[in-house]
Short mmCIF file of C-alpha atoms and ligand atoms in Angstrom, two decimals:
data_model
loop_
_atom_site.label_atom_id
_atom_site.label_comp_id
_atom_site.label_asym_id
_atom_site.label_seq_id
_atom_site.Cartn_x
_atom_site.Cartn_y
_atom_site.Cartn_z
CA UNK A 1365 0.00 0.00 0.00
CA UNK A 1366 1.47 3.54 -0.40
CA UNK A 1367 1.49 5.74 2.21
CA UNK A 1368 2.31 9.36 2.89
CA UNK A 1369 2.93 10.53 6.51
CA UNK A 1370 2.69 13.97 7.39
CA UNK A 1371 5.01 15.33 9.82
CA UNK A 1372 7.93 14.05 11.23
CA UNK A 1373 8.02 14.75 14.63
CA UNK A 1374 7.73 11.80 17.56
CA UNK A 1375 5.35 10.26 16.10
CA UNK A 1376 5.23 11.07 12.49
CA UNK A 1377 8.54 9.61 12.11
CA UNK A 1378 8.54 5.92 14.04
CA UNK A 1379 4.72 5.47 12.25
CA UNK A 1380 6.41 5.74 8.76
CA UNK A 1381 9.21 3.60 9.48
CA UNK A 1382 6.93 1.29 11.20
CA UNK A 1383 4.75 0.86 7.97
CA UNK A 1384 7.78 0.69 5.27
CA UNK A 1385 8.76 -1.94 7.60
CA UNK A 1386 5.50 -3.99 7.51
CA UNK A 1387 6.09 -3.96 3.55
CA UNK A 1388 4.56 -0.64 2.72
CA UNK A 1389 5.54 2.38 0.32
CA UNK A 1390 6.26 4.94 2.66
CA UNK A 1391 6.72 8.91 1.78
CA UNK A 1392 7.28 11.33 4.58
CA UNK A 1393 6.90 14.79 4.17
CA UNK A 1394 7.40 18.01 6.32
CA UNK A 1395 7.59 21.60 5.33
CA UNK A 1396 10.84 21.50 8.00
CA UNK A 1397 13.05 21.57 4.64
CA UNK A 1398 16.64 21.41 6.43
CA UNK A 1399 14.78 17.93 8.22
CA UNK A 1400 13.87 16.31 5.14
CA UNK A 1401 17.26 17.03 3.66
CA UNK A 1402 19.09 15.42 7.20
CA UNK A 1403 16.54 12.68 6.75
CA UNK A 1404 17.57 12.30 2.81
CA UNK A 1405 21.28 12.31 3.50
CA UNK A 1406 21.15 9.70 6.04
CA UNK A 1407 20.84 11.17 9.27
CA UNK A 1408 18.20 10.08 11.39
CA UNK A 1409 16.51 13.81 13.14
CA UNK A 1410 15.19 12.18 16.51
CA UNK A 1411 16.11 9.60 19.18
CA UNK A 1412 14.08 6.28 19.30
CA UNK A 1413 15.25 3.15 20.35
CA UNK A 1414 15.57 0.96 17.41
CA UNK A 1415 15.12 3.82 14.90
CA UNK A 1416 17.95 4.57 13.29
CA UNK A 1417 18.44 0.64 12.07
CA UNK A 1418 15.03 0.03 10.94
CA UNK A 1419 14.75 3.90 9.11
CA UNK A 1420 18.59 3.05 7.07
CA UNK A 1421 17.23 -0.56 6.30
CA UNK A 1422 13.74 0.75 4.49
CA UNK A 1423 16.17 3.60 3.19
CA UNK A 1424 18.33 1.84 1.23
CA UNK A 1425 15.82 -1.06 0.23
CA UNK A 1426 13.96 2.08 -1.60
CA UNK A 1427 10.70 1.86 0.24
CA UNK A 1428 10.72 4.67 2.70
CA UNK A 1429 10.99 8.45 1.34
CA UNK A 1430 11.04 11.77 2.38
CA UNK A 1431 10.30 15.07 0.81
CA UNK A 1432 8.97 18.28 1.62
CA UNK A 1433 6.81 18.93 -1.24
CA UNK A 1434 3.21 18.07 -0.37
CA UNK A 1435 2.13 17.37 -3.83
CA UNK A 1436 4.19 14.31 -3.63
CA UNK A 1437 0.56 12.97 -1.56
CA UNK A 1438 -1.32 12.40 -4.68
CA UNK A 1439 0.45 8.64 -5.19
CA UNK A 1440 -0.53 7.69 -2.03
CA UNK A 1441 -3.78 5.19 -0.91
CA UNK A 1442 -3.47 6.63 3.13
CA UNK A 1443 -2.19 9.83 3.69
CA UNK A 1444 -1.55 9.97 7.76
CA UNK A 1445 -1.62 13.77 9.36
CA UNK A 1446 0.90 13.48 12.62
CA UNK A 1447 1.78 16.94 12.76
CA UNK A 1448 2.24 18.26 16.03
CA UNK A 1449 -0.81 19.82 18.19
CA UNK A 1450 0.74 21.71 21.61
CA UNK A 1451 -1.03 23.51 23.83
CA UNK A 1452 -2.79 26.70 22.75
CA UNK A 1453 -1.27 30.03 24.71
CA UNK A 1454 -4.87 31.37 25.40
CA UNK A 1455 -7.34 28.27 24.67
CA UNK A 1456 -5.12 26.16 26.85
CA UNK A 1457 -7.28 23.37 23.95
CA UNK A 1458 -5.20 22.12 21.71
CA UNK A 1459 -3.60 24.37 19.10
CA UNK A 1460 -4.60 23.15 15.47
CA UNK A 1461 -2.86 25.42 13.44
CA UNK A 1462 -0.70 22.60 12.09
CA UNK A 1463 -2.95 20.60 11.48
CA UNK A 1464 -5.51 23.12 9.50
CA UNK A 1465 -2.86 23.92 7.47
CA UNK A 1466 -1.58 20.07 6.46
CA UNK A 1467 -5.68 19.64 6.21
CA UNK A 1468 -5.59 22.74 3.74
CA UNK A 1469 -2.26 21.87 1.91
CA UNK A 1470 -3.17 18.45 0.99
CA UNK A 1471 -6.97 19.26 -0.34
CA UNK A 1472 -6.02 20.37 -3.57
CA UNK A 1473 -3.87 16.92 -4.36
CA UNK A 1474 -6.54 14.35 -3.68
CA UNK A 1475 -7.34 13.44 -6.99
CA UNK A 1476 -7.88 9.70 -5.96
CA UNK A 1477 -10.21 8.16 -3.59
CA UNK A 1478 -8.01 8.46 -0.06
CA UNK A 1479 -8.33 7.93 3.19
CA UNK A 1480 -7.18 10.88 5.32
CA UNK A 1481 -6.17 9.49 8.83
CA UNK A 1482 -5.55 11.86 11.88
CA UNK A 1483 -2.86 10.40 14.04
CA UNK A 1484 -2.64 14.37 16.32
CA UNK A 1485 -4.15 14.40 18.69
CA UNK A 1486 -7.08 16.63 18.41
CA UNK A 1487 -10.44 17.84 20.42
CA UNK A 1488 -13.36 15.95 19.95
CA UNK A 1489 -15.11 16.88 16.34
CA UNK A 1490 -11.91 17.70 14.68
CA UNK A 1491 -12.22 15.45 12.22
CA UNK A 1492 -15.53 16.67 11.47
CA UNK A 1493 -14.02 20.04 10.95
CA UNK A 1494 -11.46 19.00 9.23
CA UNK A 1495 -13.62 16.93 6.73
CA UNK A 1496 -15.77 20.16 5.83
CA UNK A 1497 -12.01 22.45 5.28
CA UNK A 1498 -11.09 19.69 2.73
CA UNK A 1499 -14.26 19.06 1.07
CA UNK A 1500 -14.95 22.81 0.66
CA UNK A 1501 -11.27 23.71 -0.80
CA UNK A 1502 -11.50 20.23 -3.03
CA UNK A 1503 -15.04 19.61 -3.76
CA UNK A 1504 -14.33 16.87 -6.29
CA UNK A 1505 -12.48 15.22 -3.38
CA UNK A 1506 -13.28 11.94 -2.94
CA UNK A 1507 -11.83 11.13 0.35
CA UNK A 1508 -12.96 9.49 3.86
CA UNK A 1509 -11.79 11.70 6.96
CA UNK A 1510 -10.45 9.10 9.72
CA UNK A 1511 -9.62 9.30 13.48
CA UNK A 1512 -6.55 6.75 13.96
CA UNK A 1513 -5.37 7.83 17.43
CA UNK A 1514 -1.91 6.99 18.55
CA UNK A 1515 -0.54 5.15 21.63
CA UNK A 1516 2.77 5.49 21.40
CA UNK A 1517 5.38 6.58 24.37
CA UNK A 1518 8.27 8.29 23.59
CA UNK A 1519 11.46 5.76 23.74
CA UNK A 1520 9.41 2.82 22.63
CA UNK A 1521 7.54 4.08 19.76
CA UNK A 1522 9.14 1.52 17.97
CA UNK A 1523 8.15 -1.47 20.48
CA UNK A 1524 4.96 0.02 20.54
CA UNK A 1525 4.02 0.37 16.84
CA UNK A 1526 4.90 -3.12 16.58
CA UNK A 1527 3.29 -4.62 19.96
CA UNK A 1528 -0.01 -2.65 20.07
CA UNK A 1529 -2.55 -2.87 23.25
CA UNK A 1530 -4.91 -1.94 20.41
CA UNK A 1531 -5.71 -0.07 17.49
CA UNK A 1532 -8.86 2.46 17.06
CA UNK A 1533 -9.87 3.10 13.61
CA UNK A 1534 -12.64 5.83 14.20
CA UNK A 1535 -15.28 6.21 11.15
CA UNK A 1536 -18.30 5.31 10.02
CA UNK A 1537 -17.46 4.61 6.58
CA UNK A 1538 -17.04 0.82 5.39
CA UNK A 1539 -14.42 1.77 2.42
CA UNK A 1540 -12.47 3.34 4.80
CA UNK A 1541 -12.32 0.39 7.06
CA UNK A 1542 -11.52 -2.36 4.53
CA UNK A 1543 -8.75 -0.13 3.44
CA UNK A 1544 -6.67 0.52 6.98
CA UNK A 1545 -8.09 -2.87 7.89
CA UNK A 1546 -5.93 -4.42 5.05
CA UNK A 1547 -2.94 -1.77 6.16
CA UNK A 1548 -2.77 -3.30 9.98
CA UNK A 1549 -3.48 -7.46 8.56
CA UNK A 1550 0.12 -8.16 10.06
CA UNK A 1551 -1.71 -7.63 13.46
CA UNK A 1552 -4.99 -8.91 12.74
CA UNK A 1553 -5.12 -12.06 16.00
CA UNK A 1554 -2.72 -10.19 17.41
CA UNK A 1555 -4.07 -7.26 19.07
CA UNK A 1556 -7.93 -5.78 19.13
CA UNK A 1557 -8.52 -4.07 16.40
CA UNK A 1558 -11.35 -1.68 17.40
CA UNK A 1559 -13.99 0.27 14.79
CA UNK A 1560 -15.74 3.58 16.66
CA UNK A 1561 -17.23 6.50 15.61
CA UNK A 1562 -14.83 9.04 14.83
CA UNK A 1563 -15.68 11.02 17.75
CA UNK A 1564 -15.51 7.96 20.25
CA UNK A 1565 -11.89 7.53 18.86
CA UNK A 1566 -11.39 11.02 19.47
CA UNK A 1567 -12.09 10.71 23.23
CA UNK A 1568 -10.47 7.60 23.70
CA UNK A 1569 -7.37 8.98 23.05
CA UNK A 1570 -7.35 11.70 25.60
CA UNK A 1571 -9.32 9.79 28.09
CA UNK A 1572 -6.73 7.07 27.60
CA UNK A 1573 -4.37 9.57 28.30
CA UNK A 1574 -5.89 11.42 31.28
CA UNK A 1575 -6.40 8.16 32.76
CA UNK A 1576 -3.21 6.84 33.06
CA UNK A 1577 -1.85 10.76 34.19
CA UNK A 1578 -4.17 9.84 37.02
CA UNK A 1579 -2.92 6.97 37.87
CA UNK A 1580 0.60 8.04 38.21
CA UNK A 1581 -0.52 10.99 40.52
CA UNK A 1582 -2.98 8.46 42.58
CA UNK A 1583 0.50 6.14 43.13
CA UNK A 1584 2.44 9.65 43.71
CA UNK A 1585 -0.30 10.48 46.76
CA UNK A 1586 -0.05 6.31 48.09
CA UNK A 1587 3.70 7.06 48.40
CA UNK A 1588 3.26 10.34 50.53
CA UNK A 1589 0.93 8.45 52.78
CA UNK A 1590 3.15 5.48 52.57
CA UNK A 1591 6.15 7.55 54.17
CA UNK A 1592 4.01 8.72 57.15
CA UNK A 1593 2.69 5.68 58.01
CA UNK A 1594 5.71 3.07 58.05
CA UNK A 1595 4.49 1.27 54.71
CA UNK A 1596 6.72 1.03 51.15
CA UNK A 1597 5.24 1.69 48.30
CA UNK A 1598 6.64 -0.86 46.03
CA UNK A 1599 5.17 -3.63 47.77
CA UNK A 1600 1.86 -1.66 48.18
CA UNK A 1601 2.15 -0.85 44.24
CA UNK A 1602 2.93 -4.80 43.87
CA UNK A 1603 0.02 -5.49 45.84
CA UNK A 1604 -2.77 -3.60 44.54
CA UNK A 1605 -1.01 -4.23 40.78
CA UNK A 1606 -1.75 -7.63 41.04
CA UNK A 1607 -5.22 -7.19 41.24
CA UNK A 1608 -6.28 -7.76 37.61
CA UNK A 1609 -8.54 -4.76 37.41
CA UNK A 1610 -5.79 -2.66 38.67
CA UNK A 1611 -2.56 -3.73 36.41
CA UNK A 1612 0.79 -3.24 37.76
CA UNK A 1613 1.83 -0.46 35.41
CA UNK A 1614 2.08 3.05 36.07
CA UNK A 1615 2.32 2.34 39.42
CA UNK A 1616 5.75 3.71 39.99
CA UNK A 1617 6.21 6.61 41.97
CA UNK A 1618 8.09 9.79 40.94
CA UNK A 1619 8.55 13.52 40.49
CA UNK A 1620 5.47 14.08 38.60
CA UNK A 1621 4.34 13.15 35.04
CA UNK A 1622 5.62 15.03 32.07
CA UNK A 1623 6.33 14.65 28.37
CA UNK A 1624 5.01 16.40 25.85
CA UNK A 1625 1.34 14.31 25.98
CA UNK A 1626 -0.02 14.22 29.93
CA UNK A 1627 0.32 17.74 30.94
CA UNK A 1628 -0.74 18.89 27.14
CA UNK A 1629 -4.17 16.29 27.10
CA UNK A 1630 -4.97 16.47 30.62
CA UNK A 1631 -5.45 20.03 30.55
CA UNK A 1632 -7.04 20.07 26.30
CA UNK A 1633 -9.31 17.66 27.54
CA UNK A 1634 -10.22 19.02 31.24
CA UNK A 1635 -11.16 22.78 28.61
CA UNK A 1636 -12.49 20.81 26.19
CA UNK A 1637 -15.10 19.52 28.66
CA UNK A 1638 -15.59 22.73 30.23
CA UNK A 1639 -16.82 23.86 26.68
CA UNK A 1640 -19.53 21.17 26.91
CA UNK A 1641 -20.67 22.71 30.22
CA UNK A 1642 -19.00 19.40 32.01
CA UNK A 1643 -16.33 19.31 34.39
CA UNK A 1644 -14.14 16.70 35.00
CA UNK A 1645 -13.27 17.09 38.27
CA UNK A 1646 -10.82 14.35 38.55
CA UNK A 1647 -8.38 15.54 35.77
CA UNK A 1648 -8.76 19.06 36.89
CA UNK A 1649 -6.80 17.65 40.26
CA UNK A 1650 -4.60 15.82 38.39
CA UNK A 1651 -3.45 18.85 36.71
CA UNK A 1652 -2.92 20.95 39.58
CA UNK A 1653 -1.79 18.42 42.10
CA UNK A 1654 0.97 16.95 39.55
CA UNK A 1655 2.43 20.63 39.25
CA UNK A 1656 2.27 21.19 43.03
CA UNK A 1657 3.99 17.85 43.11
CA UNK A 1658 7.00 19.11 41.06
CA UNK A 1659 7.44 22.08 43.63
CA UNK A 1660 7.07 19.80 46.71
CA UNK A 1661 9.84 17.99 45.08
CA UNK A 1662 12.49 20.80 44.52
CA UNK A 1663 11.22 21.89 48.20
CA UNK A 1664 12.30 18.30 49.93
CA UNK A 1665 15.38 18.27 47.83
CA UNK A 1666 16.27 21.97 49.46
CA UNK A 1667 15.23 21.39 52.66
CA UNK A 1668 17.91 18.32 52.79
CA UNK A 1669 20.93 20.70 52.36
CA UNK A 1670 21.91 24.16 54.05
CA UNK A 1671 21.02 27.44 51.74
CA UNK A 1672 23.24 28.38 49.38
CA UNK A 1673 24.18 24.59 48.32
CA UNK A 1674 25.24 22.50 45.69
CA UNK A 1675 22.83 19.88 43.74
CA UNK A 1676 24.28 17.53 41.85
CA UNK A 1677 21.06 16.58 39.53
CA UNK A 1678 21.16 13.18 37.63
CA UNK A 1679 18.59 13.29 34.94
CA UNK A 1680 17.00 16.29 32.85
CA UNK A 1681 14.64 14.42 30.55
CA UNK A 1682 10.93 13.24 31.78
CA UNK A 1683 11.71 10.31 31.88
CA UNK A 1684 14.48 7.65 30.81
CA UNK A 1685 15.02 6.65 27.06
CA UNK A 1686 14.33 10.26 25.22
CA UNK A 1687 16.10 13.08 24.71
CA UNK A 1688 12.86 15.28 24.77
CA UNK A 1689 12.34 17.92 27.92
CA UNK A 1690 9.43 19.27 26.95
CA UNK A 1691 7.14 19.52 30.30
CA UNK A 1692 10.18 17.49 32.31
CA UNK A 1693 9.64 17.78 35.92
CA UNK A 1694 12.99 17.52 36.18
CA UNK A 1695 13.45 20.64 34.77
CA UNK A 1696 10.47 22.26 36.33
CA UNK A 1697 12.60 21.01 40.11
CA UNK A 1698 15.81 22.68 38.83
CA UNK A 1699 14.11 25.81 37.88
CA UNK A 1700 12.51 26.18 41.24
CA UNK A 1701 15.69 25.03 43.10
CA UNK A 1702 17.19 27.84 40.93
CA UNK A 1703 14.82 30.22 42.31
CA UNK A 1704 15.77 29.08 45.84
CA UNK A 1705 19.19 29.98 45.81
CA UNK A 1706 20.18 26.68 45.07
CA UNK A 1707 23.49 25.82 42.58
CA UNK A 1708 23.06 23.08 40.08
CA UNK A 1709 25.13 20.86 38.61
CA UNK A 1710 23.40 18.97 36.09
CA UNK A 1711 24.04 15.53 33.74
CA UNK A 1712 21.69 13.76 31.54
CA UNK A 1713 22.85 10.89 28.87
CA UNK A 1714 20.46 12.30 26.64
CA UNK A 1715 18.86 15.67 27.15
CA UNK A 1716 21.85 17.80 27.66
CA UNK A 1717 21.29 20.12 24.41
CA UNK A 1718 17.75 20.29 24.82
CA UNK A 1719 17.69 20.84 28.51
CA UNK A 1720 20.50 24.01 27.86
CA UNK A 1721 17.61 25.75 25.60
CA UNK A 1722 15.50 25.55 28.57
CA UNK A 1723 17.54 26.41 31.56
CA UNK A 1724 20.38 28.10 29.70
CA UNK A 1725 23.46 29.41 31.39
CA UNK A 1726 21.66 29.53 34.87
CA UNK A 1727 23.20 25.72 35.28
CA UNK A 1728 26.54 24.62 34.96
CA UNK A 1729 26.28 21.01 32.50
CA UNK A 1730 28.54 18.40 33.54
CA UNK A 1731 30.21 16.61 31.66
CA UNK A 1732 29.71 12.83 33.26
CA UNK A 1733 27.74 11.97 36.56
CA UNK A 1734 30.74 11.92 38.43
CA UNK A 1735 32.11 15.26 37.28
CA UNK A 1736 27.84 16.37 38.70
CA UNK A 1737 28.60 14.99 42.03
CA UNK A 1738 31.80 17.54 42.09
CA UNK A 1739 31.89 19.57 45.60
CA UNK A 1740 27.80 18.76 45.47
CA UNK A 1741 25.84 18.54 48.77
CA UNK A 1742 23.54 16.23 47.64
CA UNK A 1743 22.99 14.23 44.60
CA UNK A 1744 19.41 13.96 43.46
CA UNK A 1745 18.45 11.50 40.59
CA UNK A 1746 15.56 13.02 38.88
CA UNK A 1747 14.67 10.97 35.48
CA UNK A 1748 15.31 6.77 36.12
CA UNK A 1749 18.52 6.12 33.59
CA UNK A 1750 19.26 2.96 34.09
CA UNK A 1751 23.05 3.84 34.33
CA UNK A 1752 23.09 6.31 37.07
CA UNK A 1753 22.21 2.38 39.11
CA UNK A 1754 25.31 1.26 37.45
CA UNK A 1755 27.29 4.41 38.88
CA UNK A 1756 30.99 3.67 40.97
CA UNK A 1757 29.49 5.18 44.67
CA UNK A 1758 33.02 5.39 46.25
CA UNK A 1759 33.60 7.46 42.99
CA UNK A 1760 30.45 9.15 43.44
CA UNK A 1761 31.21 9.80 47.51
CA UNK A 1762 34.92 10.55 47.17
CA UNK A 1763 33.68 13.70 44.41
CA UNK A 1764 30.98 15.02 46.67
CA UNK A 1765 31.00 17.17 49.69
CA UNK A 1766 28.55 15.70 51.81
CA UNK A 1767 27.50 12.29 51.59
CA UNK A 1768 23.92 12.63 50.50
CA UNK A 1769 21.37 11.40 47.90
CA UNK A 1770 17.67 11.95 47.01
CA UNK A 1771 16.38 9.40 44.90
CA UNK A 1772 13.17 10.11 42.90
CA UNK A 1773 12.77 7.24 40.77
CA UNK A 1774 13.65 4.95 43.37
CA UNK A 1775 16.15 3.74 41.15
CA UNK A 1776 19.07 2.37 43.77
CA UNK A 1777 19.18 -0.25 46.01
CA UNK A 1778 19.66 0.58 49.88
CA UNK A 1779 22.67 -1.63 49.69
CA UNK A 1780 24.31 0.45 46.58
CA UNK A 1781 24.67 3.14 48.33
CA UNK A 1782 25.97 2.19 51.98
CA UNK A 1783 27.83 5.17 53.69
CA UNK A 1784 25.34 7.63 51.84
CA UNK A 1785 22.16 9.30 53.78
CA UNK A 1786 19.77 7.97 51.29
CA UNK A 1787 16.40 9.48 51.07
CA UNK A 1788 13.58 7.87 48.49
CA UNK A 1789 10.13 7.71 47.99
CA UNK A 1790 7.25 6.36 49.45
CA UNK A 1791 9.16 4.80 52.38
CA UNK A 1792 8.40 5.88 55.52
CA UNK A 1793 9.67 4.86 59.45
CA UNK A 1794 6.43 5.47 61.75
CA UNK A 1795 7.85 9.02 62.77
CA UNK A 1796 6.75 9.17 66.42
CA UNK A 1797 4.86 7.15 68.85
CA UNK A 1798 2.19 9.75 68.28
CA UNK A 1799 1.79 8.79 64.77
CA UNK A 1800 1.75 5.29 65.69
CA UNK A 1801 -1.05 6.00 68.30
CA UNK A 1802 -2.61 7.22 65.52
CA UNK A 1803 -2.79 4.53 62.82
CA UNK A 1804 -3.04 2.01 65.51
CA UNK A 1805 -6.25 -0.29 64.89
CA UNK A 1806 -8.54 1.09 67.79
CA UNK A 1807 -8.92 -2.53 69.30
C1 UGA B 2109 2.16 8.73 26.80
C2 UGA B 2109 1.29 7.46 26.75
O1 UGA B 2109 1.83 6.48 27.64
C3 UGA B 2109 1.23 6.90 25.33
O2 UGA B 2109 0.33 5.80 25.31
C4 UGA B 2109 0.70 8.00 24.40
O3 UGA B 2109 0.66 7.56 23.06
C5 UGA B 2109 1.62 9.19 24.50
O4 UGA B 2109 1.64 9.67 25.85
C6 UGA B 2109 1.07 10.26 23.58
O5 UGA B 2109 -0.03 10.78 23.84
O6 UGA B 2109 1.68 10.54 22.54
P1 UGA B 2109 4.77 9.24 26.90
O7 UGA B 2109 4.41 10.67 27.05
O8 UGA B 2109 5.83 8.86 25.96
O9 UGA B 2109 3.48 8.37 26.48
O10 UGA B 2109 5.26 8.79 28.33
P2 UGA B 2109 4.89 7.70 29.42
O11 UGA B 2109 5.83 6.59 29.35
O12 UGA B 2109 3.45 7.38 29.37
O13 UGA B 2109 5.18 8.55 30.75
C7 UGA B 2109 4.51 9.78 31.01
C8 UGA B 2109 4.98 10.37 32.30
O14 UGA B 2109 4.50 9.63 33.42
C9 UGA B 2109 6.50 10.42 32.47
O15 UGA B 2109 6.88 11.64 33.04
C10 UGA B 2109 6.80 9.27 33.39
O16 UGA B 2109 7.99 9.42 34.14
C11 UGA B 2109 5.58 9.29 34.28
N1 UGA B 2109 5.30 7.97 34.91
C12 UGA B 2109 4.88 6.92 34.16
C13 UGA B 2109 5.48 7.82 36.28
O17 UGA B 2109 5.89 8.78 37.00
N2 UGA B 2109 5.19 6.62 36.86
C14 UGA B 2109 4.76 5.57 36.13
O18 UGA B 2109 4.52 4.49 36.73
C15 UGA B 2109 4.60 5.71 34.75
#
């Protein structure tokens, strides 16, 4: 089948390699001209596991493209729109410009019958909106407008696109259907392959989305009560995870969610809502408690070393196996510690370049963990690389000047880090025989 894929952003990019890999004709196109060309000369623009291999393999077997003219859409059976839809300055709804103009670029090349499939993420009825800008610029367009939400998370896109929980096809139209039915075959008995109405797959996505965001600050709360009351929240995430209904993902607790998805959905969708005279009470928490959370965090990091000190931060992404920052409570904590007087001293395997746009000179960017630890008070890991567990402590100890780390991923094993003062979450001593009066059963 051929395919063009507009965009080629997070998501843009992993779904076109994804389908040149599952045998497709793949074209990706993006009016970023100086991307295509990187993309045409062999240099892959983003970091996804798996990626680069899988994009130079459908590269040079001829059946994955890119170009930035958006005529080149007229060859194609599917065109995909994954252009990018942040957060509107003043709607706080998501911001469609993007994707108005890829809806208005493309009308005047469908000169075929197509199916036009919205992988954005966009507000309920956007497809609907979209269909009428396209039919009125083309009216000879003979097209089907689709809602094909996406599900993938950043540093496994490629895992994901291959190992779906499910895929949503939302429209109402059969041709449609038989067409992206015969695109995902290879996973037909694989994985559910679910047919909505475009506006059901609409919601799904965010409520998928808002859900899970939820979750993470529901295990985030368990953990504060965990460390008042003498419980740990890894067995009490173990324990309630293996409850079927519950699942034992997203039950790890941390600084806060971010990415560029949570924060961005949870608040389009808690507006969004608000427009239908609705409120969703529950995500407008989750919105405000995760970015209290963030604050609470820089706060118990500060109030562990005197003023004026040194914080050695391990991790600036938002979480492990990206390079992306965007919304990264990690560097929400280190602007807030920056605002409390605090020095930084920051590494991040990844996110370095990204994470210098956002905090700029304000931070001084080290250039190994160990070289972070240097004359630091307190080391505090922030995003859960797997290789700040593989760190040399004596190395770590022998570089610092106090003897102190703040673990916010729980990443580290008590017994990794002997000689430190370790501090993580959701572990808690019963703090005073008055608290343990307290949660005492009363008989
Ligand atoms: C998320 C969803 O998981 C994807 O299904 C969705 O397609 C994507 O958004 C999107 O809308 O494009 P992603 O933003 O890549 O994917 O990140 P997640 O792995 O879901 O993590 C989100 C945040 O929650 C991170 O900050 C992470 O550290 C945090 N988190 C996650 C926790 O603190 N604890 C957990 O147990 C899980």
């Amino acid at each position: 089948m051929n395919i063009a894929v507009i965009g080629t952003g997070y998501v843009g990019l992993p779904t076109g390699v994804g389908f040149a890999e599952l045998g497709n004709n793949v074209i990706c196109i993006d009016k970023l001209s100086a991307k295509i060309d990187m993309l045409n000369s062999g240099k892959i623009t983003i970091f996804e596991e798996g990626l680069e291999d899988l994009y130079h393999k459908n590269r040079s077997e001829g059946v994955l493209k890119f170009s930035s003219d958006i005529g080149d859409i007229e060859w194609a059976d599917v065109v995909i729109i994954a252009v990018g839809t942040p957060t509107h300055p003043v709607t706080k709804e998501a911001d469609l410009k993007y994707l108005y103009q890829a809806a208005e670029d493309i009308a005047p090349h469908l000169k075929k019958y197509t199916v036009v499939a919205i992988k954005s993420t966009v507000p309920v009825s956007t497809g609907e909106s979209v269909e009428k800008l396209i039919a009125k610029m083309n009216p000879s367009a003979d097209f089907d407008l689709v809602s094909l939400p996406e599900f993938l998370r950043e540093g496994f896109a490629v895992y994901d696109f291959f190992n779906p929980d499910r895929i949503v096809i939302g429209t109402d139209s059969e041709r449609a259907v038989l067409i992206l039915k015969r695109l995902y075959e290879p996973f037909e008995g694989k994985t559910k392959i679910l047919v909505t109405a475009r506006n059901s797959a609409e919601v799904i996505k965010y409520a998928s989305n808002a859900f899970l965001a939820m979750k993470v600050l529901y295990i985030n709360e368990i953990s504060n009560f965990c460390e008042k009351c003498g419980a740990r929240i890894e067995e009490v995430a173990l324990g309630i995870g293996l409850d079927s209904r519950i699942g034992p993902k997203f039950l790890k607790p941390g600084p806060g969610y971010g990415g560029s998805c949570f924060p961005k959905d949870t608040l389009a969708l808690a507006n969004m809502a608000k427009r239908c005279n609705v409120n969703l009470h529950l995500t407008d928490t989750a919105i405000e408690k995760n970015e209290q959370r963030k604050i609470d965090m820089a706060h118990r990091i500060a109030e562990l070393v005197p003023d004026g000190a040194t914080v050695a931060v391990l991790g600036l992404t938002y979480k492990s196996g990206t390079d992306d920052v965007r919304e990264s409570p990690a560097v929400d904590i280190c602007r807030e510690l920056l605002r409390l007087g605090v020095a930084l001293r920051a590494y991040d395997p990844k996110g370095m370049n990204n994470a210098r746009e956002q905090l700029k000179d304000a931070v001084y960017y080290a250039k190994n963990p160990y070289d972070a630890a240097g004359g630091a008070d307190i080391l505090a890991i922030l995003t859960e690389w797997s290789e700040f567990a593989k760190l040399n402590f004596r190395r770590v100890k022998a570089a610092m000047r106090q003897a102190k780390i703040i673990d916010l991923r729980n990443l580290l094993a008590r017994d990794q880090v002997e000689g430190f003062e370790y501090h993580r979450l959701g572990e808690g001593c019963l703090e005073s025989e008055k608290m343990r009066e307290q949660i005492a059963p009363i008989n």
